[in-house]
């Protein structure tokens, strides 16, 4: 009698631990948290190994970057979609889950977390172990592009393949999905963080302007465009590279076009290598149905135009490209029995 009662109260929780943004989904509530994957540690108290030394997480921690005393260190515990500091991520999750999941955590929830499709078995075991330690009764990992395609409403169980590109902050993955599984995969780290760094370097070299990462992200969001005809301008503030005095310059989409096209051509190369890996019988289906793009970087203005022209297939950016991963995790959790058997991603 104990088991059915327990399974009734095992709430389901979804986690998208992105290099830039963490998202939490709770059964019956939907997405309850979305914030920067970072934490502020008071180094006078100790290291990020213990949640007791962490004074803020998420947006509050990000605000502290460069604005508080030297003893406060802002840490980003996920790099390129992988946990690079497992003790820090455990402390971070403990704080986040206590705050947003609260007492549900005491009730041994079922937790599903997204990981890069290219993650190793060892990396999946690390995050699984951490989440068990935090009190989960069952832990599942799901490949990020698979979660994204579920979230975008792709009928993943179809035998005809789906061609999907996910463009995140630290992970870029192209997949072909058929009969509920990823059957071909390509992966790179040339996502938002790489693009931001390229823009920072470009402005330093060509305009003698040093800008922060957050300014480079504003540039990507507000003026970068793949289409010359959609050129936009923005006044950018930073420091002169030589004098270090404050400096402002006007930047346009056209100024950044070489960097934008550089990123696009690298992504195109990745997709072409995926197409070459695909079973020939699926190629026709994929070309017919076209390419779907998700992830925050999919919001680059006119990104579809580039791939339509270069690949000659239909291209669509999914609705809400940044949130399809967490939405897909939610859907997979709501239909856990169906997805568990068809995807076989249980650890
Ligand atoms: N409107 C926008 N236009 C262009 N790029 C955007 C826009 N909004 C966000 N981005 C970019 O999206 C990226 C973040 O995407 P996303 O939230 O999918 O990453 P993540 O899940 O945190 O990281 P990852 O999955 O790669 O570990 C950032 O690089 C950001 O600059
Ligand atoms: Mg992501």
mmCIF file of C-alpha atoms and ligand atoms in Angstrom:
data_model
loop_
_atom_site.group_PDB
_atom_site.id
_atom_site.type_symbol
_atom_site.label_atom_id
_atom_site.label_comp_id
_atom_site.label_asym_id
_atom_site.label_seq_id
_atom_site.Cartn_x
_atom_site.Cartn_y
_atom_site.Cartn_z
ATOM 1 C CA UNK A 1 0.000 0.000 0.000
ATOM 2 C CA UNK A 2 2.933 2.286 0.655
ATOM 3 C CA UNK A 3 4.148 2.426 -2.943
ATOM 4 C CA UNK A 4 1.009 3.809 -4.667
ATOM 5 C CA UNK A 5 0.708 6.430 -1.950
ATOM 6 C CA UNK A 6 4.321 7.465 -2.390
ATOM 7 C CA UNK A 7 4.110 7.626 -6.172
ATOM 8 C CA UNK A 8 1.137 9.967 -5.834
ATOM 9 C CA UNK A 9 3.116 12.487 -3.840
ATOM 10 C CA UNK A 10 6.312 12.221 -5.893
ATOM 11 C CA UNK A 11 6.043 15.637 -7.536
ATOM 12 C CA UNK A 12 7.824 16.080 -10.836
ATOM 13 C CA UNK A 13 10.422 18.785 -11.309
ATOM 14 C CA UNK A 14 12.240 19.840 -14.474
ATOM 15 C CA UNK A 15 15.639 21.553 -14.593
ATOM 16 C CA UNK A 16 17.341 23.258 -17.512
ATOM 17 C CA UNK A 17 20.840 24.101 -16.302
ATOM 18 C CA UNK A 18 22.006 26.339 -19.124
ATOM 19 C CA UNK A 19 25.449 27.934 -19.378
ATOM 20 C CA UNK A 20 23.692 31.295 -19.167
ATOM 21 C CA UNK A 21 20.215 30.658 -17.778
ATOM 22 C CA UNK A 22 18.723 28.175 -15.322
ATOM 23 C CA UNK A 23 15.041 27.307 -15.593
ATOM 24 C CA UNK A 24 12.898 25.300 -13.177
ATOM 25 C CA UNK A 25 9.555 23.663 -13.993
ATOM 26 C CA UNK A 26 7.216 22.190 -11.393
ATOM 27 C CA UNK A 27 4.326 19.846 -12.114
ATOM 28 C CA UNK A 28 1.040 21.703 -11.836
ATOM 29 C CA UNK A 29 2.761 25.097 -11.817
ATOM 30 C CA UNK A 30 4.852 25.293 -15.001
ATOM 31 C CA UNK A 31 8.064 27.351 -15.176
ATOM 32 C CA UNK A 32 8.571 28.879 -11.713
ATOM 33 C CA UNK A 33 12.110 30.210 -12.095
ATOM 34 C CA UNK A 34 14.287 31.619 -14.815
ATOM 35 C CA UNK A 35 17.534 33.392 -13.959
ATOM 36 C CA UNK A 36 21.251 33.640 -14.667
ATOM 37 C CA UNK A 37 23.247 30.497 -13.808
ATOM 38 C CA UNK A 38 25.548 32.192 -11.351
ATOM 39 C CA UNK A 39 26.218 32.607 -7.665
ATOM 40 C CA UNK A 40 28.073 35.082 -5.459
ATOM 41 C CA UNK A 41 30.431 33.615 -2.889
ATOM 42 C CA UNK A 42 31.799 35.415 0.150
ATOM 43 C CA UNK A 43 35.410 34.230 0.068
ATOM 44 C CA UNK A 44 35.971 35.503 3.618
ATOM 45 C CA UNK A 45 33.556 32.749 4.722
ATOM 46 C CA UNK A 46 34.978 30.048 2.465
ATOM 47 C CA UNK A 47 34.544 28.557 -0.995
ATOM 48 C CA UNK A 48 31.542 27.761 -3.189
ATOM 49 C CA UNK A 49 31.640 24.183 -1.880
ATOM 50 C CA UNK A 50 29.127 25.063 0.815
ATOM 51 C CA UNK A 51 25.786 26.811 0.383
ATOM 52 C CA UNK A 52 26.542 28.656 3.652
ATOM 53 C CA UNK A 53 29.197 30.743 1.873
ATOM 54 C CA UNK A 54 26.902 31.735 -0.979
ATOM 55 C CA UNK A 55 25.322 35.123 -0.453
ATOM 56 C CA UNK A 56 23.226 35.332 -3.635
ATOM 57 C CA UNK A 57 22.203 33.291 -6.677
ATOM 58 C CA UNK A 58 20.752 34.210 -10.080
ATOM 59 C CA UNK A 59 20.043 37.838 -11.017
ATOM 60 C CA UNK A 60 20.987 39.103 -7.575
ATOM 61 C CA UNK A 61 24.432 37.464 -7.863
ATOM 62 C CA UNK A 62 24.951 38.759 -11.415
ATOM 63 C CA UNK A 63 24.258 42.330 -10.209
ATOM 64 C CA UNK A 64 27.184 42.002 -7.808
ATOM 65 C CA UNK A 65 29.712 41.304 -10.569
ATOM 66 C CA UNK A 66 32.300 44.102 -10.410
ATOM 67 C CA UNK A 67 30.162 46.190 -8.045
ATOM 68 C CA UNK A 68 31.051 44.761 -4.640
ATOM 69 C CA UNK A 69 34.207 44.185 -2.589
ATOM 70 C CA UNK A 70 36.982 41.910 -3.804
ATOM 71 C CA UNK A 71 36.025 39.228 -1.304
ATOM 72 C CA UNK A 72 32.766 38.587 -3.173
ATOM 73 C CA UNK A 73 33.407 36.301 -6.114
ATOM 74 C CA UNK A 74 30.770 35.691 -8.801
ATOM 75 C CA UNK A 75 30.925 32.112 -10.084
ATOM 76 C CA UNK A 76 29.389 30.603 -13.227
ATOM 77 C CA UNK A 77 29.205 26.879 -12.461
ATOM 78 C CA UNK A 78 28.127 25.679 -15.931
ATOM 79 C CA UNK A 79 30.425 26.084 -18.935
ATOM 80 C CA UNK A 80 29.569 24.874 -22.419
ATOM 81 C CA UNK A 81 26.549 23.132 -20.994
ATOM 82 C CA UNK A 82 28.650 21.009 -18.646
ATOM 83 C CA UNK A 83 29.093 21.293 -14.916
ATOM 84 C CA UNK A 84 32.650 22.343 -14.407
ATOM 85 C CA UNK A 85 32.467 22.658 -10.631
ATOM 86 C CA UNK A 86 30.307 19.901 -9.157
ATOM 87 C CA UNK A 87 30.483 21.049 -5.535
ATOM 88 C CA UNK A 88 29.523 24.574 -6.542
ATOM 89 C CA UNK A 89 26.612 23.339 -8.645
ATOM 90 C CA UNK A 90 25.376 21.241 -5.738
ATOM 91 C CA UNK A 91 25.431 24.267 -3.414
ATOM 92 C CA UNK A 92 23.772 26.383 -6.137
ATOM 93 C CA UNK A 93 20.988 23.845 -6.746
ATOM 94 C CA UNK A 94 20.428 23.371 -3.030
ATOM 95 C CA UNK A 95 19.717 27.098 -2.635
ATOM 96 C CA UNK A 96 17.609 27.354 -5.791
ATOM 97 C CA UNK A 97 15.546 24.255 -5.091
ATOM 98 C CA UNK A 98 14.984 25.206 -1.456
ATOM 99 C CA UNK A 99 13.733 28.580 -2.583
ATOM 100 C CA UNK A 100 11.620 27.567 -5.578
ATOM 101 C CA UNK A 101 10.653 23.994 -4.884
ATOM 102 C CA UNK A 102 10.610 24.294 -1.096
ATOM 103 C CA UNK A 103 8.992 21.532 0.866
ATOM 104 C CA UNK A 104 8.370 19.457 -2.281
ATOM 105 C CA UNK A 105 12.054 18.584 -2.099
ATOM 106 C CA UNK A 106 11.369 16.827 1.179
ATOM 107 C CA UNK A 107 8.844 14.645 -0.639
ATOM 108 C CA UNK A 108 11.475 12.987 -2.815
ATOM 109 C CA UNK A 109 10.500 14.390 -6.200
ATOM 110 C CA UNK A 110 11.167 12.927 -9.635
ATOM 111 C CA UNK A 111 13.624 15.276 -11.332
ATOM 112 C CA UNK A 112 14.525 15.504 -15.016
ATOM 113 C CA UNK A 113 17.496 17.606 -16.117
ATOM 114 C CA UNK A 114 18.644 18.491 -19.619
ATOM 115 C CA UNK A 115 22.244 17.813 -20.676
ATOM 116 C CA UNK A 116 24.060 18.391 -23.971
ATOM 117 C CA UNK A 117 23.278 15.547 -26.386
ATOM 118 C CA UNK A 118 27.036 15.110 -26.690
ATOM 119 C CA UNK A 119 27.570 14.771 -22.921
ATOM 120 C CA UNK A 120 29.494 11.744 -21.739
ATOM 121 C CA UNK A 121 28.075 8.996 -19.563
ATOM 122 C CA UNK A 122 30.438 10.202 -16.796
ATOM 123 C CA UNK A 123 29.076 13.774 -16.976
ATOM 124 C CA UNK A 124 25.513 12.469 -16.852
ATOM 125 C CA UNK A 125 26.392 10.391 -13.817
ATOM 126 C CA UNK A 126 27.835 13.415 -12.000
ATOM 127 C CA UNK A 127 24.695 15.533 -12.347
ATOM 128 C CA UNK A 128 22.459 12.535 -11.606
ATOM 129 C CA UNK A 129 24.387 11.832 -8.391
ATOM 130 C CA UNK A 130 24.214 15.468 -7.296
ATOM 131 C CA UNK A 131 20.450 15.548 -7.771
ATOM 132 C CA UNK A 132 19.971 12.265 -5.892
ATOM 133 C CA UNK A 133 22.031 13.741 -3.045
ATOM 134 C CA UNK A 134 19.670 16.709 -2.940
ATOM 135 C CA UNK A 135 16.763 14.380 -2.190
ATOM 136 C CA UNK A 136 15.295 13.201 -5.507
ATOM 137 C CA UNK A 137 13.648 9.775 -5.616
ATOM 138 C CA UNK A 138 14.271 9.338 -9.356
ATOM 139 C CA UNK A 139 16.532 11.280 -11.703
ATOM 140 C CA UNK A 140 16.386 11.377 -15.515
ATOM 141 C CA UNK A 141 18.644 13.163 -17.945
ATOM 142 C CA UNK A 142 17.365 14.255 -21.333
ATOM 143 C CA UNK A 143 19.405 15.474 -24.294
ATOM 144 C CA UNK A 144 18.836 19.214 -24.702
ATOM 145 C CA UNK A 145 17.900 19.163 -28.425
ATOM 146 C CA UNK A 146 15.471 16.297 -27.813
ATOM 147 C CA UNK A 147 13.805 18.269 -24.985
ATOM 148 C CA UNK A 148 13.746 21.318 -27.282
ATOM 149 C CA UNK A 149 12.014 19.418 -30.070
ATOM 150 C CA UNK A 150 9.433 17.992 -27.640
ATOM 151 C CA UNK A 151 8.869 21.525 -26.318
ATOM 152 C CA UNK A 152 8.456 22.815 -29.871
ATOM 153 C CA UNK A 153 5.750 20.214 -30.505
ATOM 154 C CA UNK A 154 7.704 18.098 -33.011
ATOM 155 C CA UNK A 155 6.140 14.631 -33.299
ATOM 156 C CA UNK A 156 9.413 12.964 -32.326
ATOM 157 C CA UNK A 157 8.009 9.434 -32.458
ATOM 158 C CA UNK A 158 7.570 9.769 -36.254
ATOM 159 C CA UNK A 159 9.699 7.510 -38.415
ATOM 160 C CA UNK A 160 10.319 10.355 -40.865
ATOM 161 C CA UNK A 161 13.248 12.290 -39.458
ATOM 162 C CA UNK A 162 13.175 15.766 -37.927
ATOM 163 C CA UNK A 163 16.110 18.081 -38.503
ATOM 164 C CA UNK A 164 16.717 20.299 -35.492
ATOM 165 C CA UNK A 165 19.347 22.913 -34.578
ATOM 166 C CA UNK A 166 19.739 24.213 -31.038
ATOM 167 C CA UNK A 167 21.788 27.402 -30.559
ATOM 168 C CA UNK A 168 22.541 28.112 -26.905
ATOM 169 C CA UNK A 169 25.073 30.138 -24.957
ATOM 170 C CA UNK A 170 27.752 27.474 -24.673
ATOM 171 C CA UNK A 171 26.402 24.570 -26.717
ATOM 172 C CA UNK A 172 25.332 24.314 -30.342
ATOM 173 C CA UNK A 173 23.863 20.984 -31.396
ATOM 174 C CA UNK A 174 22.325 19.757 -34.608
ATOM 175 C CA UNK A 175 20.338 16.532 -34.520
ATOM 176 C CA UNK A 176 18.188 14.280 -36.625
ATOM 177 C CA UNK A 177 15.441 12.657 -34.592
ATOM 178 C CA UNK A 178 13.509 9.608 -35.696
ATOM 179 C CA UNK A 179 11.305 7.155 -33.779
ATOM 180 C CA UNK A 180 11.840 9.122 -30.563
ATOM 181 C CA UNK A 181 15.626 9.061 -30.568
ATOM 182 C CA UNK A 182 18.533 11.113 -31.817
ATOM 183 C CA UNK A 183 19.972 9.168 -34.728
ATOM 184 C CA UNK A 184 22.625 11.661 -35.857
ATOM 185 C CA UNK A 185 24.331 14.405 -33.872
ATOM 186 C CA UNK A 186 26.844 17.196 -34.328
ATOM 187 C CA UNK A 187 27.990 19.447 -31.535
ATOM 188 C CA UNK A 188 30.121 22.555 -31.083
ATOM 189 C CA UNK A 189 30.804 25.227 -28.487
ATOM 190 C CA UNK A 190 30.374 28.091 -30.957
ATOM 191 C CA UNK A 191 27.258 29.575 -29.350
ATOM 192 C CA UNK A 192 26.373 32.872 -27.695
ATOM 193 C CA UNK A 193 29.444 33.039 -25.488
ATOM 194 C CA UNK A 194 31.768 32.517 -28.444
ATOM 195 C CA UNK A 195 29.880 35.139 -30.478
ATOM 196 C CA UNK A 196 30.010 37.658 -27.585
ATOM 197 C CA UNK A 197 33.767 37.165 -27.296
ATOM 198 C CA UNK A 198 34.212 37.656 -31.041
ATOM 199 C CA UNK A 199 32.242 40.922 -30.885
ATOM 200 C CA UNK A 200 34.264 42.135 -27.887
ATOM 201 C CA UNK A 201 37.501 41.395 -29.766
ATOM 202 C CA UNK A 202 36.210 42.960 -33.000
ATOM 203 C CA UNK A 203 35.289 46.264 -31.301
ATOM 204 C CA UNK A 204 38.624 46.368 -29.496
ATOM 205 C CA UNK A 205 40.601 45.779 -32.697
ATOM 206 C CA UNK A 206 38.572 47.958 -35.042
ATOM 207 C CA UNK A 207 37.131 50.719 -32.836
ATOM 208 C CA UNK A 208 39.615 50.682 -29.931
ATOM 209 C CA UNK A 209 36.637 50.159 -27.615
ATOM 210 C CA UNK A 210 36.549 47.777 -24.652
ATOM 211 C CA UNK A 211 33.041 46.609 -23.828
ATOM 212 C CA UNK A 212 31.598 44.302 -21.180
ATOM 213 C CA UNK A 213 29.984 40.923 -21.861
ATOM 214 C CA UNK A 214 26.549 42.356 -21.073
ATOM 215 C CA UNK A 215 27.024 45.119 -23.683
ATOM 216 C CA UNK A 216 28.058 42.519 -26.253
ATOM 217 C CA UNK A 217 24.839 40.614 -25.458
ATOM 218 C CA UNK A 218 22.797 43.802 -25.958
ATOM 219 C CA UNK A 219 24.508 44.223 -29.327
ATOM 220 C CA UNK A 220 23.584 40.652 -30.339
ATOM 221 C CA UNK A 221 20.007 41.165 -29.203
ATOM 222 C CA UNK A 222 19.416 44.665 -30.569
ATOM 223 C CA UNK A 223 21.437 45.158 -33.742
ATOM 224 C CA UNK A 224 22.975 41.964 -35.078
ATOM 225 C CA UNK A 225 21.127 40.859 -38.196
ATOM 226 C CA UNK A 226 21.858 38.391 -40.940
ATOM 227 C CA UNK A 227 19.991 40.586 -43.418
ATOM 228 C CA UNK A 228 21.784 43.709 -44.731
ATOM 229 C CA UNK A 229 18.440 45.352 -45.451
ATOM 230 C CA UNK A 230 17.470 45.166 -41.746
ATOM 231 C CA UNK A 231 20.366 47.295 -40.609
ATOM 232 C CA UNK A 232 19.937 48.880 -37.199
ATOM 233 C CA UNK A 233 22.185 51.167 -35.165
ATOM 234 C CA UNK A 234 22.950 51.520 -31.486
ATOM 235 C CA UNK A 235 25.097 53.789 -29.326
ATOM 236 C CA UNK A 236 27.560 51.574 -27.455
ATOM 237 C CA UNK A 237 29.366 52.569 -24.308
ATOM 238 C CA UNK A 238 32.698 51.262 -23.049
ATOM 239 C CA UNK A 239 36.278 52.294 -22.381
ATOM 240 C CA UNK A 240 38.875 53.493 -24.819
ATOM 241 C CA UNK A 241 41.357 50.660 -25.245
ATOM 242 C CA UNK A 242 44.378 52.950 -24.896
ATOM 243 C CA UNK A 243 43.361 55.819 -22.594
ATOM 244 C CA UNK A 244 40.834 53.797 -20.563
ATOM 245 C CA UNK A 245 38.545 56.836 -20.548
ATOM 246 C CA UNK A 246 34.801 56.356 -21.152
ATOM 247 C CA UNK A 247 33.910 56.261 -24.818
ATOM 248 C CA UNK A 248 30.737 55.895 -26.884
ATOM 249 C CA UNK A 249 30.417 54.936 -30.514
ATOM 250 C CA UNK A 250 27.562 54.255 -32.908
ATOM 251 C CA UNK A 251 27.591 50.664 -34.196
ATOM 252 C CA UNK A 252 25.417 49.192 -36.928
ATOM 253 C CA UNK A 253 24.438 45.699 -38.052
ATOM 254 C CA UNK A 254 26.555 46.259 -41.171
ATOM 255 C CA UNK A 255 29.674 46.979 -39.048
ATOM 256 C CA UNK A 256 29.192 43.566 -37.465
ATOM 257 C CA UNK A 257 28.197 41.700 -40.616
ATOM 258 C CA UNK A 258 31.570 39.971 -41.090
ATOM 259 C CA UNK A 259 31.392 38.566 -37.542
ATOM 260 C CA UNK A 260 27.738 37.574 -37.978
ATOM 261 C CA UNK A 261 28.427 35.768 -41.242
ATOM 262 C CA UNK A 262 31.482 34.103 -39.724
ATOM 263 C CA UNK A 263 29.257 32.577 -37.012
ATOM 264 C CA UNK A 264 26.624 31.601 -39.581
ATOM 265 C CA UNK A 265 29.140 29.885 -41.854
ATOM 266 C CA UNK A 266 30.585 27.889 -38.942
ATOM 267 C CA UNK A 267 27.069 26.766 -38.024
ATOM 268 C CA UNK A 268 26.345 25.934 -41.656
ATOM 269 C CA UNK A 269 29.483 23.773 -41.784
ATOM 270 C CA UNK A 270 28.247 21.917 -38.712
ATOM 271 C CA UNK A 271 24.844 21.305 -40.306
ATOM 272 C CA UNK A 272 26.418 20.111 -43.533
ATOM 273 C CA UNK A 273 28.467 17.577 -41.601
ATOM 274 C CA UNK A 274 25.243 16.415 -39.909
ATOM 275 C CA UNK A 275 23.521 15.994 -43.280
ATOM 276 C CA UNK A 276 26.466 13.934 -44.505
ATOM 277 C CA UNK A 277 26.082 11.600 -41.497
ATOM 278 C CA UNK A 278 22.392 11.038 -42.097
ATOM 279 C CA UNK A 279 20.978 7.752 -43.355
ATOM 280 C CA UNK A 280 20.116 8.392 -47.046
ATOM 281 C CA UNK A 281 16.523 7.183 -46.652
ATOM 282 C CA UNK A 282 15.856 10.055 -44.220
ATOM 283 C CA UNK A 283 17.483 12.766 -46.317
ATOM 284 C CA UNK A 284 14.412 13.235 -48.506
ATOM 285 C CA UNK A 285 12.082 13.535 -45.486
ATOM 286 C CA UNK A 286 14.380 16.022 -43.817
ATOM 287 C CA UNK A 287 14.744 18.165 -46.920
ATOM 288 C CA UNK A 288 10.954 18.177 -47.340
ATOM 289 C CA UNK A 289 10.175 19.067 -43.746
ATOM 290 C CA UNK A 290 13.060 21.463 -43.341
ATOM 291 C CA UNK A 291 15.076 22.713 -40.394
ATOM 292 C CA UNK A 292 13.752 23.895 -37.036
ATOM 293 C CA UNK A 293 15.964 26.177 -34.904
ATOM 294 C CA UNK A 294 15.740 26.773 -31.161
ATOM 295 C CA UNK A 295 17.856 28.221 -28.309
ATOM 296 C CA UNK A 296 18.375 31.861 -27.331
ATOM 297 C CA UNK A 297 20.717 32.572 -30.227
ATOM 298 C CA UNK A 298 17.998 31.489 -32.679
ATOM 299 C CA UNK A 299 16.558 34.959 -32.017
ATOM 300 C CA UNK A 300 19.294 36.594 -34.120
ATOM 301 C CA UNK A 301 17.404 38.742 -36.587
ATOM 302 C CA UNK A 302 16.639 37.022 -39.945
ATOM 303 C CA UNK A 303 18.648 33.911 -39.076
ATOM 304 C CA UNK A 304 16.226 31.807 -41.146
ATOM 305 C CA UNK A 305 17.128 33.755 -44.303
ATOM 306 C CA UNK A 306 20.743 32.622 -44.094
ATOM 307 C CA UNK A 307 19.974 28.909 -43.858
ATOM 308 C CA UNK A 308 17.141 29.011 -46.421
ATOM 309 C CA UNK A 309 19.548 30.549 -48.916
ATOM 310 C CA UNK A 310 22.525 28.335 -48.097
ATOM 311 C CA UNK A 311 20.780 24.985 -47.585
ATOM 312 C CA UNK A 312 17.820 25.466 -49.914
ATOM 313 C CA UNK A 313 15.341 23.931 -47.473
ATOM 314 C CA UNK A 314 12.479 25.407 -45.405
ATOM 315 C CA UNK A 315 13.760 26.881 -42.112
ATOM 316 C CA UNK A 316 11.689 27.944 -39.103
ATOM 317 C CA UNK A 317 12.690 29.395 -35.756
ATOM 318 C CA UNK A 318 10.387 27.788 -33.177
ATOM 319 C CA UNK A 319 8.105 29.938 -31.012
ATOM 320 C CA UNK A 320 9.797 30.905 -27.727
ATOM 321 C CA UNK A 321 13.171 29.431 -28.754
ATOM 322 C CA UNK A 322 14.727 30.008 -25.312
ATOM 323 C CA UNK A 323 12.053 28.206 -23.335
ATOM 324 C CA UNK A 324 11.348 25.116 -25.470
ATOM 325 C CA UNK A 325 13.903 23.035 -23.532
ATOM 326 C CA UNK A 326 12.222 23.531 -20.168
ATOM 327 C CA UNK A 327 8.745 23.223 -21.761
ATOM 328 C CA UNK A 328 9.841 19.943 -23.375
ATOM 329 C CA UNK A 329 11.173 18.639 -20.062
ATOM 330 C CA UNK A 330 7.762 19.473 -18.570
ATOM 331 C CA UNK A 331 5.943 17.578 -21.332
ATOM 332 C CA UNK A 332 8.292 14.580 -21.014
ATOM 333 C CA UNK A 333 7.676 14.523 -17.244
ATOM 334 C CA UNK A 334 3.912 14.798 -17.667
ATOM 335 C CA UNK A 335 4.016 11.758 -19.975
ATOM 336 C CA UNK A 336 6.916 10.051 -18.274
ATOM 337 C CA UNK A 337 5.851 6.469 -18.976
ATOM 338 C CA UNK A 338 5.521 7.158 -22.686
ATOM 339 C CA UNK A 339 8.840 9.004 -22.975
ATOM 340 C CA UNK A 340 10.744 6.712 -20.625
ATOM 341 C CA UNK A 341 10.177 3.709 -22.843
ATOM 342 C CA UNK A 342 10.480 5.412 -26.217
ATOM 343 C CA UNK A 343 13.594 7.451 -25.432
ATOM 344 C CA UNK A 344 15.464 5.233 -23.038
ATOM 345 C CA UNK A 345 17.255 8.109 -21.359
ATOM 346 C CA UNK A 346 16.740 6.874 -17.771
ATOM 347 C CA UNK A 347 19.924 6.588 -15.751
HETATM 348 N N1 LIG B 1 16.897 38.507 -28.810
HETATM 349 C C1 LIG B 1 18.037 37.816 -28.947
HETATM 350 N N2 LIG B 1 18.707 37.850 -30.121
HETATM 351 C C2 LIG B 1 19.848 37.164 -30.292
HETATM 352 N N3 LIG B 1 20.420 36.395 -29.334
HETATM 353 C C3 LIG B 1 19.793 36.324 -28.159
HETATM 354 C C4 LIG B 1 18.578 37.011 -27.893
HETATM 355 N N4 LIG B 1 18.181 36.741 -26.627
HETATM 356 C C5 LIG B 1 19.126 35.910 -26.117
HETATM 357 N N5 LIG B 1 20.083 35.663 -27.032
HETATM 358 C C6 LIG B 1 21.299 34.849 -26.851
HETATM 359 O O1 LIG B 1 20.914 33.552 -26.455
HETATM 360 C C7 LIG B 1 21.967 32.965 -25.697
HETATM 361 C C8 LIG B 1 21.384 32.187 -24.535
HETATM 362 O O2 LIG B 1 20.655 31.128 -25.050
HETATM 363 P P1 LIG B 1 20.059 29.984 -24.117
HETATM 364 O O3 LIG B 1 19.203 30.576 -23.055
HETATM 365 O O4 LIG B 1 19.433 28.999 -25.042
HETATM 366 O O5 LIG B 1 21.405 29.412 -23.482
HETATM 367 P P2 LIG B 1 21.601 28.461 -22.224
HETATM 368 O O6 LIG B 1 20.504 27.448 -22.203
HETATM 369 O O7 LIG B 1 21.775 29.256 -20.985
HETATM 370 O O8 LIG B 1 23.018 27.808 -22.548
HETATM 371 P P3 LIG B 1 23.451 26.335 -23.065
HETATM 372 O O9 LIG B 1 22.228 25.521 -23.292
HETATM 373 O O10 LIG B 1 24.220 26.597 -24.315
HETATM 374 O O11 LIG B 1 24.297 25.792 -21.966
HETATM 375 C C9 LIG B 1 22.871 34.111 -25.246
HETATM 376 O O12 LIG B 1 24.102 33.975 -25.914
HETATM 377 C C10 LIG B 1 22.152 35.358 -25.704
HETATM 378 O O13 LIG B 1 23.070 36.343 -26.149
HETATM 379 MG MG1 LIG B 2 20.305 25.647 -22.989
#
